CSV table of C-alpha atoms (C1' of nucleotides) in Angstrom, one decimal:
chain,number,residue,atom,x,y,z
A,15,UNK,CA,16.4,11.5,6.5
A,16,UNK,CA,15.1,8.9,9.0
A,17,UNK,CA,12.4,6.4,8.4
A,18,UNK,CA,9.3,8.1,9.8
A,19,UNK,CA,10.4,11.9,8.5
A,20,UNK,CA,10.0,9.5,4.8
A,21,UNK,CA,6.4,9.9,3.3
A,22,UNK,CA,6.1,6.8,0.6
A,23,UNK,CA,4.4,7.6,-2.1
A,24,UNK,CA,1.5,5.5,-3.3
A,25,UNK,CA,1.4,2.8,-6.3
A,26,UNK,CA,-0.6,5.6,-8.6
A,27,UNK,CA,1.8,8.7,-7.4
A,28,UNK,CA,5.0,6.3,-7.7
A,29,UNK,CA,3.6,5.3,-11.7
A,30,UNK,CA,3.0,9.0,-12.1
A,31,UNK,CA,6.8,10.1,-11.2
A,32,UNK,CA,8.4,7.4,-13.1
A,33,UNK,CA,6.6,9.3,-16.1
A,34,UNK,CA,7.5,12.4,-15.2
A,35,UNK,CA,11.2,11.4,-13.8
A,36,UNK,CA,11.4,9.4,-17.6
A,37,UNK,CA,9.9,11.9,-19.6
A,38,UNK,CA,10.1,15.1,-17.9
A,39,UNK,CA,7.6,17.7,-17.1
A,40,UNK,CA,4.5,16.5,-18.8
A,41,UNK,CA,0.6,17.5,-18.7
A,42,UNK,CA,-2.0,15.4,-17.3
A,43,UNK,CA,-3.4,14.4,-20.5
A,44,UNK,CA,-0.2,13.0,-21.7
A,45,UNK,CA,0.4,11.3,-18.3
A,46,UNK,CA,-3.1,9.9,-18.2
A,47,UNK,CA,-2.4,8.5,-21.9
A,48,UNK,CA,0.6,6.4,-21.3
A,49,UNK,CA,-1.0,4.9,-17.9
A,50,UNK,CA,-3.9,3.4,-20.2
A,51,UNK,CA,-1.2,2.2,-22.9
A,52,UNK,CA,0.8,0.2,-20.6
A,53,UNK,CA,-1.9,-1.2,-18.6
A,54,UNK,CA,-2.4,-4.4,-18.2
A,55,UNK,CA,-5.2,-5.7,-20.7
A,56,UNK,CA,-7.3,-7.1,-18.0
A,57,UNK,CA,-7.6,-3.6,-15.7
A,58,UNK,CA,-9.9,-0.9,-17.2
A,59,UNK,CA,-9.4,2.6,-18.2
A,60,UNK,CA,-8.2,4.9,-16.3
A,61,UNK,CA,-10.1,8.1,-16.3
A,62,UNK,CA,-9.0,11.8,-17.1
A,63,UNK,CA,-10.0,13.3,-14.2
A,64,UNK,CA,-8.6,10.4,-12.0
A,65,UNK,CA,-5.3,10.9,-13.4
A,66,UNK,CA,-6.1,14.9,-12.8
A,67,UNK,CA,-6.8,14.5,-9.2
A,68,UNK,CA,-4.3,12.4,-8.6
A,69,UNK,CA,-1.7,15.2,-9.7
A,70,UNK,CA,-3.3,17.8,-8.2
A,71,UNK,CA,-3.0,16.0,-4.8
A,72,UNK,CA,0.7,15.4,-5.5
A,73,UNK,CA,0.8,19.0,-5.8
A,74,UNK,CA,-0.4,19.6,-2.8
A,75,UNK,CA,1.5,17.2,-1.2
A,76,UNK,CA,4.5,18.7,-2.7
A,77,UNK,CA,5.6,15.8,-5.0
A,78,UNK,CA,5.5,18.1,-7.9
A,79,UNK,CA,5.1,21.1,-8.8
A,80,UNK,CA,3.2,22.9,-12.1
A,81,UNK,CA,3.7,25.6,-14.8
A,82,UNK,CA,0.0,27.4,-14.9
A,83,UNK,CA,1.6,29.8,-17.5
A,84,UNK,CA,-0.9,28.2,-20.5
A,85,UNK,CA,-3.7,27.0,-19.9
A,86,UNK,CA,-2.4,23.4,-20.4
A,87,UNK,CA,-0.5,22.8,-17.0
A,88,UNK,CA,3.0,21.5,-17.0
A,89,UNK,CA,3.8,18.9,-13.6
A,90,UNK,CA,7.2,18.2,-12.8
A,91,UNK,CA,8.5,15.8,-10.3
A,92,UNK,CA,10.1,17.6,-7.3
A,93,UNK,CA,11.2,14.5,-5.5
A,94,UNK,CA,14.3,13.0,-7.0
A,95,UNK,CA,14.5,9.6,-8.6
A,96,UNK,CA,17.4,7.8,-7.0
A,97,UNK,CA,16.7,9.6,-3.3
A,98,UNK,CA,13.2,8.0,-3.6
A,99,UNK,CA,13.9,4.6,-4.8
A,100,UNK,CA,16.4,4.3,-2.0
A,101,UNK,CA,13.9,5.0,0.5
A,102,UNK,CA,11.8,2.3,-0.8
A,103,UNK,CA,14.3,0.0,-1.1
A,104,UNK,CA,15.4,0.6,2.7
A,105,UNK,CA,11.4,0.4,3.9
A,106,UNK,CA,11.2,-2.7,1.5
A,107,UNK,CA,14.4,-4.3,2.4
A,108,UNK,CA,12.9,-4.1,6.1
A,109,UNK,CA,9.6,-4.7,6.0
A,110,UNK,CA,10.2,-7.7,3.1
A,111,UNK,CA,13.5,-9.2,4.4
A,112,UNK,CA,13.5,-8.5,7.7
A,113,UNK,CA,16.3,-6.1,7.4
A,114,UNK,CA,18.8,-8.2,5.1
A,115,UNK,CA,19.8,-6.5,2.0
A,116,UNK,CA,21.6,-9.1,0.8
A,117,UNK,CA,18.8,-11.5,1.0
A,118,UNK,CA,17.1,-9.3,-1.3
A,119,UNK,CA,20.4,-9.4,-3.6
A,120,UNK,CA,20.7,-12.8,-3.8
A,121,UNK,CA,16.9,-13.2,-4.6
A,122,UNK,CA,16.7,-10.5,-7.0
A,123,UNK,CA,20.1,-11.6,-8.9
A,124,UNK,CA,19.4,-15.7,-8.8
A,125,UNK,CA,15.6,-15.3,-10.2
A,126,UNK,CA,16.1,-12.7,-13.1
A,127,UNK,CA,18.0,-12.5,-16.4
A,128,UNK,CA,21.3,-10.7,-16.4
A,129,UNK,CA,23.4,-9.4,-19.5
A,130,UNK,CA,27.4,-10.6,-19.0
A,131,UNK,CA,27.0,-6.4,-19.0
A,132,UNK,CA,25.4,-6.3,-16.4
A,133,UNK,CA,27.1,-8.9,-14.4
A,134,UNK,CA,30.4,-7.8,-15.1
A,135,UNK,CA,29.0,-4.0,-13.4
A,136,UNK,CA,28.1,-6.1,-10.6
A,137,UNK,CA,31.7,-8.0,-10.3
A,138,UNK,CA,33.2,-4.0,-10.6
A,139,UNK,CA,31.1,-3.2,-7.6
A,140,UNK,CA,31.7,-6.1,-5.6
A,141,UNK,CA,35.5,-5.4,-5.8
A,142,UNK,CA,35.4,-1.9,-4.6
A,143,UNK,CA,33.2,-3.3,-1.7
A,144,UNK,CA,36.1,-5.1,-1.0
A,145,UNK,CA,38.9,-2.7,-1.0
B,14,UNK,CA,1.6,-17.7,-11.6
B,15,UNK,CA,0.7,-14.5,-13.4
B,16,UNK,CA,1.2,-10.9,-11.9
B,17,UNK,CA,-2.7,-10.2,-11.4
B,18,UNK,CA,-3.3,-13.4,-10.1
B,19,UNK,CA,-0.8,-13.0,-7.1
B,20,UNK,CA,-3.1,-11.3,-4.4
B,21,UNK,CA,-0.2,-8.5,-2.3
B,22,UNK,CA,-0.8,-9.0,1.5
B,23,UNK,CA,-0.8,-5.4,2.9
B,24,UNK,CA,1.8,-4.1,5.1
B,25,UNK,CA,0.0,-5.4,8.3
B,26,UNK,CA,-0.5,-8.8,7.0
B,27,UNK,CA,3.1,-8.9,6.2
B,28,UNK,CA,4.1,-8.2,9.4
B,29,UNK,CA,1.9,-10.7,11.0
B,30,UNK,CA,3.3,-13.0,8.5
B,31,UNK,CA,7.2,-12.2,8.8
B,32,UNK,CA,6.4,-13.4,12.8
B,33,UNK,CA,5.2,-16.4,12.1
B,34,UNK,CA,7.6,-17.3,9.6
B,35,UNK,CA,10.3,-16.5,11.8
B,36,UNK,CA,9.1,-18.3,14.8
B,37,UNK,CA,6.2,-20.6,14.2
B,38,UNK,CA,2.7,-21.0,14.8
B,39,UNK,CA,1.7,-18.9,17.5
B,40,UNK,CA,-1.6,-17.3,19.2
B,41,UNK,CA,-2.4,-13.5,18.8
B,42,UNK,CA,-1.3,-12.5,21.8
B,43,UNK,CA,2.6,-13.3,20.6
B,44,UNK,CA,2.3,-11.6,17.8
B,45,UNK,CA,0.4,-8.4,18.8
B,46,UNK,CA,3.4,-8.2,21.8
B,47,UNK,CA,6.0,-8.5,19.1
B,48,UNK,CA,4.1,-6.3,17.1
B,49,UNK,CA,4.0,-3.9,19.9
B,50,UNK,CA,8.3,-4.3,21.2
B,51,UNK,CA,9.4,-4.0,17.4
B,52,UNK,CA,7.3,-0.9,16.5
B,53,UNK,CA,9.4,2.7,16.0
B,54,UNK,CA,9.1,5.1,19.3
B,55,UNK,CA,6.8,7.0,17.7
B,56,UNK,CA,3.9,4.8,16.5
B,57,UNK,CA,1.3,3.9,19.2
B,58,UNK,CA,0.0,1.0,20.3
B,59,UNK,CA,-1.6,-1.6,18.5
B,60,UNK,CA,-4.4,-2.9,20.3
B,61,UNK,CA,-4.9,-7.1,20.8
B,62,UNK,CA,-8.2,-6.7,19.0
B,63,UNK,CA,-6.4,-5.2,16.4
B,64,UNK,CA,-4.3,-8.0,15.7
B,65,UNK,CA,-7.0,-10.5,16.0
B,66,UNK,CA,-9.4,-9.0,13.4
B,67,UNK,CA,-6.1,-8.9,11.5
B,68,UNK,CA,-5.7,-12.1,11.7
B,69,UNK,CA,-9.2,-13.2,11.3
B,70,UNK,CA,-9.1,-11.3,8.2
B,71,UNK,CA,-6.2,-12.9,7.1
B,72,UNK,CA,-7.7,-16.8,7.5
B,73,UNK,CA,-10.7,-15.6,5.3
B,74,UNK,CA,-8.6,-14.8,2.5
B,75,UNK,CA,-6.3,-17.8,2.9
B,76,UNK,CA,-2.8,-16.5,4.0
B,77,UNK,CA,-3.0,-18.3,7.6
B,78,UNK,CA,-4.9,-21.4,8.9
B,79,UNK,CA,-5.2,-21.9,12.3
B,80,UNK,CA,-5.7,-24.4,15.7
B,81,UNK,CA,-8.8,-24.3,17.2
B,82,UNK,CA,-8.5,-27.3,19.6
B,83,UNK,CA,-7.8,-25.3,22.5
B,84,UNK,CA,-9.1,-22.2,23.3
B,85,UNK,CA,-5.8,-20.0,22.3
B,86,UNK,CA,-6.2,-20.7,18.8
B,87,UNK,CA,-2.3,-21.2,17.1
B,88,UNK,CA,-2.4,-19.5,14.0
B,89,UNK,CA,0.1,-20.9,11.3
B,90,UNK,CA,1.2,-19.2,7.6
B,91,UNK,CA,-0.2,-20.8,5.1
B,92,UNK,CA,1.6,-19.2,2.1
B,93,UNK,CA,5.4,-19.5,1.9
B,94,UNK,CA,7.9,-16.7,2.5
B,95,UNK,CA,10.4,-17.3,-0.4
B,96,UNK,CA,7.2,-17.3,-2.6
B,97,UNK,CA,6.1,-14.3,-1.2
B,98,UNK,CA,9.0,-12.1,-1.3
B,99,UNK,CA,9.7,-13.5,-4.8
B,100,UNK,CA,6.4,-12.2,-5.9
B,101,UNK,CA,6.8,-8.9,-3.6
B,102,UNK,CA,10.1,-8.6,-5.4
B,103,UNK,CA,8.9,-9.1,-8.8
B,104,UNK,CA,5.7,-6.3,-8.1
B,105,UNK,CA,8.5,-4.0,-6.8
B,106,UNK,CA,11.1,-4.6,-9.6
B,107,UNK,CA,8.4,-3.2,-11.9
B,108,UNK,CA,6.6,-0.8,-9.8
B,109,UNK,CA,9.9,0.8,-8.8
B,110,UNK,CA,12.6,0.1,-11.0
B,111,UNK,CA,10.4,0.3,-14.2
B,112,UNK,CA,11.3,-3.7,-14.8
B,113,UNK,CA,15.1,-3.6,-14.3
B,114,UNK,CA,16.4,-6.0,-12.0
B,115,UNK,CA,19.6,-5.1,-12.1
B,116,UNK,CA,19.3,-1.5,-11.3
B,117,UNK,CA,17.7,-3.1,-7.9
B,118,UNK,CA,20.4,-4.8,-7.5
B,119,UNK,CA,23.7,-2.5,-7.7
B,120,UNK,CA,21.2,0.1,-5.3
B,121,UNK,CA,20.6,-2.7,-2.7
B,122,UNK,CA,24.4,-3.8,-2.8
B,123,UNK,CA,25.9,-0.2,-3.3
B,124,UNK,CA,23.9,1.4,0.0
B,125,UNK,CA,24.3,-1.8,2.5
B,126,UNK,CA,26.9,-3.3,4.2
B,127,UNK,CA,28.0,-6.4,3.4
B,128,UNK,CA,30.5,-9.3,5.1
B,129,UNK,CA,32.8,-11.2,3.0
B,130,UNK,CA,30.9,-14.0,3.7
B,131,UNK,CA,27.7,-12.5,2.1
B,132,UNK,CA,30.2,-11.1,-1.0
B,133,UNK,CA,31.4,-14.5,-1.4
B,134,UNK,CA,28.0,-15.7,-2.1
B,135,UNK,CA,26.7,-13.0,-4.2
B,136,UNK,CA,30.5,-13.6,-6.5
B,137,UNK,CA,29.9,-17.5,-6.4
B,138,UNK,CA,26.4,-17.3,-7.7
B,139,UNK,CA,27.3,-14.7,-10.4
B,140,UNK,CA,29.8,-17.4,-11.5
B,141,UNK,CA,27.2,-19.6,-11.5
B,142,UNK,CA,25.1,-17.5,-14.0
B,143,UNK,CA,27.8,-17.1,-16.2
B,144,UNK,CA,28.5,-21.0,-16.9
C,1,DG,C1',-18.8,34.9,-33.5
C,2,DC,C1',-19.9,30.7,-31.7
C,3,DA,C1',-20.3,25.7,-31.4
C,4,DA,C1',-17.5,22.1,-30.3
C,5,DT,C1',-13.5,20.6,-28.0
C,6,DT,C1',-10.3,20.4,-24.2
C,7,DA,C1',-8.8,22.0,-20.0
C,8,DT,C1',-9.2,22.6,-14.7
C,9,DA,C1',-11.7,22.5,-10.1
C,10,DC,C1',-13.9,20.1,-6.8
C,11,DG,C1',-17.4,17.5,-4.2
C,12,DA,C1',-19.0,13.0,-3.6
C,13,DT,C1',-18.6,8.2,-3.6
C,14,DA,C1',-16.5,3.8,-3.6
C,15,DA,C1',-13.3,0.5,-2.0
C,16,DG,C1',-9.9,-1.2,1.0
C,17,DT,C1',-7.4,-1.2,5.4
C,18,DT,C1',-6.9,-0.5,10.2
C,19,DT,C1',-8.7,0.4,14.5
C,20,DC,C1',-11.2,-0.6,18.5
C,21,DG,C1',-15.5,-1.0,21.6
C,22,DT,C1',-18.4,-4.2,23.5
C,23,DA,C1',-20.5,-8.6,24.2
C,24,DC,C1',-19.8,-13.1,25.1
C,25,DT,C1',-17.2,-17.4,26.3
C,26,DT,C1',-13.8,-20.2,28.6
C,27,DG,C1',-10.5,-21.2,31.9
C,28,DT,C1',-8.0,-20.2,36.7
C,29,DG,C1',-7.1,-19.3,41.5
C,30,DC,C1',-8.5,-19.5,45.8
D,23,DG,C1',-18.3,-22.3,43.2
D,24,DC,C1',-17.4,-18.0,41.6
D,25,DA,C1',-15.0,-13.7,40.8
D,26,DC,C1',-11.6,-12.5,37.7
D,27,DA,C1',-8.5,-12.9,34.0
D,28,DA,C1',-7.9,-13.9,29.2
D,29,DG,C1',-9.7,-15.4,25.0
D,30,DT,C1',-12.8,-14.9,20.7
D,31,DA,C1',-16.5,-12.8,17.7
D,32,DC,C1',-18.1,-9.1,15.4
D,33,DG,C1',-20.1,-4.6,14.1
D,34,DA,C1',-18.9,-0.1,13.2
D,35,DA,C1',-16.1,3.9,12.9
D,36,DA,C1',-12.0,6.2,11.1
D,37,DC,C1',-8.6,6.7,7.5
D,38,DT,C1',-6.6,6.5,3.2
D,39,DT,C1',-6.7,6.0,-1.6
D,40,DA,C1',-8.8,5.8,-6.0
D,41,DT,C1',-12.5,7.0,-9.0
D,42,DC,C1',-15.5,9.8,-11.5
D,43,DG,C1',-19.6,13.1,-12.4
D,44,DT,C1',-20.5,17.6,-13.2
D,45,DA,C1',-19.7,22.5,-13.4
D,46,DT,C1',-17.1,25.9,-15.4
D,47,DA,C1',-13.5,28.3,-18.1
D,48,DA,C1',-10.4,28.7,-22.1
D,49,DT,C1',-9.3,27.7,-26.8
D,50,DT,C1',-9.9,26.4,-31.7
D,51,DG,C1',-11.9,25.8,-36.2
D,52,DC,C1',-14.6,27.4,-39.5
DNA sequence: GCAATTATACGATAAGTTTCGTACTTGTGC
DNA sequence: GCACAAGTACGAAACTTATCGTATAATTGC
């Protein structure tokens, strides 16, 4: 997959597929529900039919895909977690860091809590880089 | 500051703003030919006026000032890049990640090269966290 | 059975970003 | 001095994304 073949999603699709990658296939109303729980308090509702159009052009965009068995419609994401949070990363490695990943480490790891868990995943991974 | 109060320069503006990080204050008609060398084979052209409204637009809301003593006006950043790509990092943490760091962190150091040097670093300040 | 509820479809509008044409101004070369 | 080159100002169009109103269809409760 090169850069320009790589359509990003938008903010809203991207919030929509981490509920659908998190919670599997889902209809809108559900969808719409937890995007107005976890708002922030200061932004406003989020309308039904906002979330609804906002599927249905994911649909046609082919980000997902829907059950129209019952009358209630069933998305799924068809675009896979990881393989799309590695294309942003890349695009926002570039465009944020000029192109140095480990710039992006190093800020990332120095400016956010970390579990000795966590760290010691890290230390695992390191080492294997280093075979 | 807090999340909503941090306003995200667009992709654009972060492009203009990467150049004049890197290399200084300097007029439009450095940036728009950097602009214009650096850009992917298949994008067009980005016109000078382009990059001048840009940039115009971009000392209204604050992220540049500029030099108006001569007739090439010398446009300077006027928000800092480790600031920036801390809160662009943050936004993307969440947006992306759903809020784990970490998971940002083993995908950005499991899909790029690194040097020794750069591993070094990375293992010296993960000792450093674990004081 | 039918009123009320809940769903989808879809056009229109709003809002933000990017693009550029055109007018005007300032400096340069000869 | 003046034609030409190079700069700025600015309005407006083109695109993209997000939002919602309204129409219509299906379902449910009683």
């Amino acid at each position: 997959m090169t850069k320009s073949s790589f359509s990003k999603p938008t903010e809203s699709e991207l919030q929509i597929l981490q509920i659908l990658w998190q919670d599997g296939p889902s209809p809108v109303r559900y969808v719409n529900d937890l995007i107005n729980e976890k708002r922030d308090t200061d932004k406003k509702i989020v309308g039904y039919t906002t979330t609804l159009k906002l599927m249905q052009l994911m649909l046609e965009k082919g980000l997902v895909e829907r059950d129209t068995t019952t009358r209630t419609h069933i998305y799924k994401a068809l675009v896979d977690e990881t393989t799309t949070q590695q294309n942003l990363v890349d695009k926002f490695i570039d465009t944020t860091f000029r192109g140095s990943a480990m710039k992006l480490v190093m800020q990332a790891l120095g400016n956010h809590e970390a579990s000795k868990e966590e760290l010691d995943e890290i230390k695992k991974l390191i080492a294997k880089m280093e075979e």
